[in-house]
Backbone as numpy.savetxt, mean C-alpha at the origin, in Angstrom:
# Nx Ny Nz CAx CAy CAz Cx Cy Cz
-8.45 -15.72 -26.39 -7.59 -15.59 -25.22 -8.45 -15.74 -23.97
-7.97 -16.51 -23.05 -8.69 -16.72 -21.79 -8.47 -15.51 -20.89
-9.56 -14.98 -20.37 -9.48 -13.81 -19.50 -9.70 -14.26 -18.06
-8.67 -14.74 -17.41 -8.81 -15.17 -16.03 -8.52 -14.01 -15.08
-8.63 -14.27 -13.79 -8.49 -13.19 -12.81 -7.08 -12.60 -12.78
-6.05 -13.42 -12.99 -4.68 -12.90 -13.01 -4.47 -11.96 -14.18
-5.03 -12.31 -15.32 -4.91 -11.46 -16.50 -5.63 -10.14 -16.30
-6.83 -10.19 -15.72 -7.58 -8.97 -15.45 -6.85 -8.08 -14.45
-6.23 -8.67 -13.43 -5.47 -7.89 -12.47 -4.27 -7.23 -13.15
-3.62 -7.94 -14.06 -2.49 -7.37 -14.78 -2.93 -6.18 -15.63
-4.09 -6.29 -16.29 -4.59 -5.18 -17.09 -4.92 -3.97 -16.22
-5.55 -4.20 -15.06 -5.84 -3.09 -14.13 -4.56 -2.44 -13.65
-3.54 -3.25 -13.36 -2.27 -2.72 -12.88 -1.61 -1.84 -13.94
-1.62 -2.28 -15.18 -1.03 -1.48 -16.26 -1.80 -0.18 -16.44
-3.13 -0.25 -16.40 -3.96 0.93 -16.59 -3.73 1.95 -15.47
-3.55 1.48 -14.24 -3.31 2.38 -13.11 -1.92 3.01 -13.20
-0.90 2.19 -13.49 0.48 2.69 -13.49 0.77 3.64 -14.64
-0.06 3.64 -15.70 0.12 4.62 -16.77 -0.21 6.02 -16.27
-1.08 6.11 -15.28 -1.59 7.40 -14.83 -0.88 7.96 -13.62
-0.27 7.11 -12.78 0.32 7.62 -11.54 1.82 7.37 -11.51
2.50 8.26 -10.78 3.93 8.15 -10.57 4.28 8.88 -9.29
5.23 8.37 -8.55 5.63 8.99 -7.30 6.80 9.93 -7.48
6.81 11.01 -6.72 7.91 11.96 -6.72 8.44 12.08 -5.29
9.47 12.86 -5.11 10.01 13.04 -3.76 9.02 13.80 -2.88
8.30 14.76 -3.48 7.32 15.54 -2.72 6.05 14.74 -2.44
5.67 13.86 -3.38 4.45 13.06 -3.24 4.74 11.64 -3.72
5.29 10.79 -2.83 5.67 9.43 -3.24 4.45 8.54 -3.49
4.70 7.45 -4.15 3.67 6.47 -4.46 3.56 5.47 -3.31
2.35 5.30 -2.77 2.10 4.32 -1.72 1.64 3.04 -2.39
2.55 2.10 -2.53 2.29 0.85 -3.24 1.85 -0.21 -2.23
0.65 -0.77 -2.44 0.09 -1.79 -1.55 0.03 -3.10 -2.31
0.64 -4.14 -1.75 0.67 -5.44 -2.41 0.29 -6.52 -1.40
-0.55 -7.44 -1.83 -0.98 -8.55 -0.99 -0.59 -9.86 -1.65
-0.04 -10.78 -0.87 0.19 -12.14 -1.33 -0.75 -13.03 -0.53
-0.64 -14.33 -0.73 -1.52 -15.25 -0.01 -1.25 -15.21 1.49
-0.02 -14.94 1.89 0.34 -15.01 3.31 0.67 -13.67 3.94
1.08 -12.67 3.18 1.58 -11.43 3.76 1.04 -10.21 3.01
1.18 -9.05 3.66 0.79 -7.76 3.09 1.99 -6.83 3.16
2.17 -6.02 2.13 3.31 -5.12 2.05 2.85 -3.72 1.65
3.48 -2.70 2.25 3.23 -1.30 1.88 4.60 -0.64 1.71
4.78 0.04 0.57 6.03 0.77 0.32 5.70 2.18 -0.11
6.56 3.12 0.25 6.46 4.50 -0.19 7.64 4.74 -1.13
7.35 4.92 -2.42 8.37 4.89 -3.46 8.46 6.22 -4.18
9.70 6.71 -4.34 10.00 7.86 -5.19 10.43 7.31 -6.54
9.53 7.39 -7.54 9.82 6.82 -8.86 10.87 7.61 -9.63
11.01 8.90 -9.34 12.01 9.70 -10.05 13.42 9.24 -9.70
13.68 8.99 -8.42 14.99 8.53 -7.98 15.08 7.01 -7.89
13.96 6.31 -8.11 13.89 4.85 -8.02 14.38 4.34 -6.67
13.80 4.90 -5.61 14.21 4.52 -4.26 12.97 4.38 -3.37
13.03 3.45 -2.43 11.97 3.26 -1.46 12.27 4.13 -0.24
11.33 5.01 0.11 11.54 5.94 1.21 11.17 5.33 2.55
10.14 4.51 2.59 9.72 3.83 3.81 8.95 2.59 3.41
8.90 1.60 4.31 8.17 0.37 4.01 7.68 -0.27 5.30
6.61 -1.01 5.19 6.06 -1.74 6.33 5.39 -3.00 5.78
5.44 -4.08 6.55 4.80 -5.32 6.11 4.34 -6.12 7.31
3.65 -7.20 7.03 3.20 -8.08 8.10 4.35 -8.88 8.69
5.51 -8.80 8.08 6.68 -9.51 8.58 7.48 -8.70 9.59
7.12 -7.44 9.80 7.87 -6.58 10.71 7.57 -6.93 12.17
8.48 -6.56 13.04 8.32 -6.85 14.47 7.13 -6.11 15.07
6.91 -4.86 14.62 5.79 -4.08 15.14 4.45 -4.74 14.85
4.31 -5.28 13.66 3.05 -5.93 13.29 2.90 -7.27 13.98
3.98 -8.04 14.07 3.89 -9.35 14.71 3.53 -9.24 16.18
3.87 -8.12 16.81 3.52 -7.93 18.22 2.01 -7.80 18.41
1.27 -7.46 17.36 -0.18 -7.30 17.45 -0.93 -8.63 17.40
-0.27 -9.70 16.94 -0.87 -11.04 16.84 -2.19 -11.05 16.09
-2.19 -10.51 14.88 -3.38 -10.47 14.05 -3.25 -11.45 12.89
-4.39 -11.93 12.38 -4.40 -12.76 11.19 -4.37 -11.85 9.97
-4.32 -12.43 8.79 -4.26 -11.63 7.56 -5.66 -11.34 7.05
-6.39 -10.47 7.76 -7.76 -10.15 7.40 -7.95 -8.63 7.34
-9.18 -8.17 7.32 -9.47 -6.74 7.19 -8.94 -5.97 8.40
-9.08 -6.53 9.59 -8.56 -5.87 10.79 -7.05 -5.73 10.73
-6.38 -6.74 10.25 -4.93 -6.70 10.12 -4.51 -5.67 9.08
-5.28 -5.57 7.99 -4.97 -4.58 6.96 -5.10 -3.17 7.52
-6.11 -2.93 8.34 -6.28 -1.62 8.96 -5.12 -1.31 9.90
-4.70 -2.30 10.67 -3.56 -2.10 11.57 -2.28 -1.83 10.78
-2.10 -2.54 9.68 -0.92 -2.32 8.83 -0.94 -0.94 8.21
-2.12 -0.47 7.79 -2.25 0.88 7.24 -1.88 1.94 8.25
-2.29 1.73 9.49 -1.95 2.70 10.55 -0.44 2.69 10.81
0.16 1.51 10.91 1.61 1.42 11.14 2.40 2.03 9.99
1.96 1.77 8.76 2.66 2.31 7.59 2.55 3.83 7.55
1.37 4.36 7.87 1.20 5.81 7.87 2.05 6.47 8.94
2.13 5.86 10.11 2.97 6.42 11.17 4.44 6.41 10.76
4.87 5.35 10.10 6.26 5.27 9.63 6.53 6.31 8.55
5.55 6.55 7.67 5.70 7.54 6.61 5.76 8.95 7.18
4.90 9.24 8.14 4.91 10.57 8.76 6.23 10.80 9.48
6.76 9.76 10.11 8.07 9.88 10.77 9.19 10.13 9.75
9.02 9.65 8.52 10.01 9.86 7.46 9.80 11.18 6.73
8.78 11.95 7.14 8.54 13.25 6.53 7.60 13.22 5.34
6.82 12.20 5.21 5.87 12.06 4.10 4.48 12.39 4.61
3.82 13.35 3.96 2.46 13.71 4.39 1.41 13.46 3.32
1.78 13.59 2.04 0.85 13.32 0.95 1.43 12.24 0.05
0.57 11.36 -0.43 1.01 10.25 -1.27 0.05 10.06 -2.43
0.50 9.28 -3.41 -0.34 8.81 -4.50 -0.60 7.34 -4.22
-1.87 6.93 -4.19 -2.22 5.57 -3.80 -2.16 4.63 -5.00
-1.36 3.57 -4.88 -1.23 2.56 -5.93 -1.67 1.22 -5.35
-2.79 0.71 -5.84 -3.34 -0.54 -5.31 -2.86 -1.75 -6.09
-1.95 -1.57 -7.02 -1.29 -2.65 -7.77 -2.28 -3.58 -8.47
-3.33 -3.02 -9.03 -4.27 -3.81 -9.80 -5.37 -4.46 -9.00
-5.31 -4.39 -7.69 -6.35 -4.99 -6.86 -7.59 -4.11 -6.87
-8.74 -4.71 -6.68 -9.98 -3.94 -6.60 -10.03 -3.20 -5.28
-10.65 -2.02 -5.28 -10.69 -1.18 -4.08 -11.87 -1.60 -3.21
-11.68 -2.64 -2.42 -12.66 -3.07 -1.43 -11.95 -4.00 -0.45
-12.60 -4.33 0.62 -12.04 -5.28 1.58 -10.77 -4.77 2.24
-9.70 -5.56 2.12 -8.44 -5.23 2.80 -7.80 -3.97 2.25
-7.91 -3.73 0.94 -7.32 -2.53 0.34 -8.01 -1.28 0.89
-9.34 -1.30 0.94 -10.10 -0.17 1.44 -9.83 0.06 2.92
-9.75 -1.01 3.71 -9.48 -0.88 5.14 -8.10 -0.28 5.38
-7.11 -0.72 4.61 -5.75 -0.18 4.74 -5.72 1.30 4.38
-6.39 1.67 3.29 -6.39 3.07 2.85 -7.11 3.98 3.86
-8.23 3.52 4.39 -8.96 4.32 5.38 -8.16 4.51 6.66
-7.47 3.47 7.11 -6.64 3.56 8.31 -5.46 4.50 8.09
-4.88 4.47 6.90 -3.76 5.37 6.59 -4.23 6.81 6.57
-5.43 7.06 6.05 -5.99 8.42 6.05 -6.22 8.90 7.48
-6.76 8.05 8.32 -7.02 8.41 9.71 -5.73 8.68 10.47
-4.66 8.01 10.08 -3.38 8.18 10.77 -2.60 9.41 10.29
-3.14 10.13 9.28 -2.52 11.39 8.90 -2.03 11.54 7.49
-2.15 10.51 6.66 -1.73 10.63 5.26 -2.84 11.23 4.43
-2.45 12.01 3.42 -3.42 12.62 2.50 -3.21 12.02 1.12
-4.31 11.49 0.55 -4.29 10.99 -0.83 -5.68 10.90 -1.38
């Protein structure tokens, strides 16, 4: 079997999701990156509902005029954390969706911590 990067990411994602789950008291902060955009969702897995979400497609982020790089990820983390705090979310479980914890993922997580989220 060929072990390419997509397959390895899928294995990491399965391994992570076996261990974590979001609740109403401590939702799952799901971070997903595509080639063009970045997405952050706060999910209650018990009720299967998204409590808050932020992405690079939102008006607040587009007003910043940033590219899709580490600085943009940090700005998105700050915006997402502010939106979560406004929705009454203070602690979360971090789900990186199989991505390695460095670069944009790390910048987003650090910015969210600085903006008031605990995880």
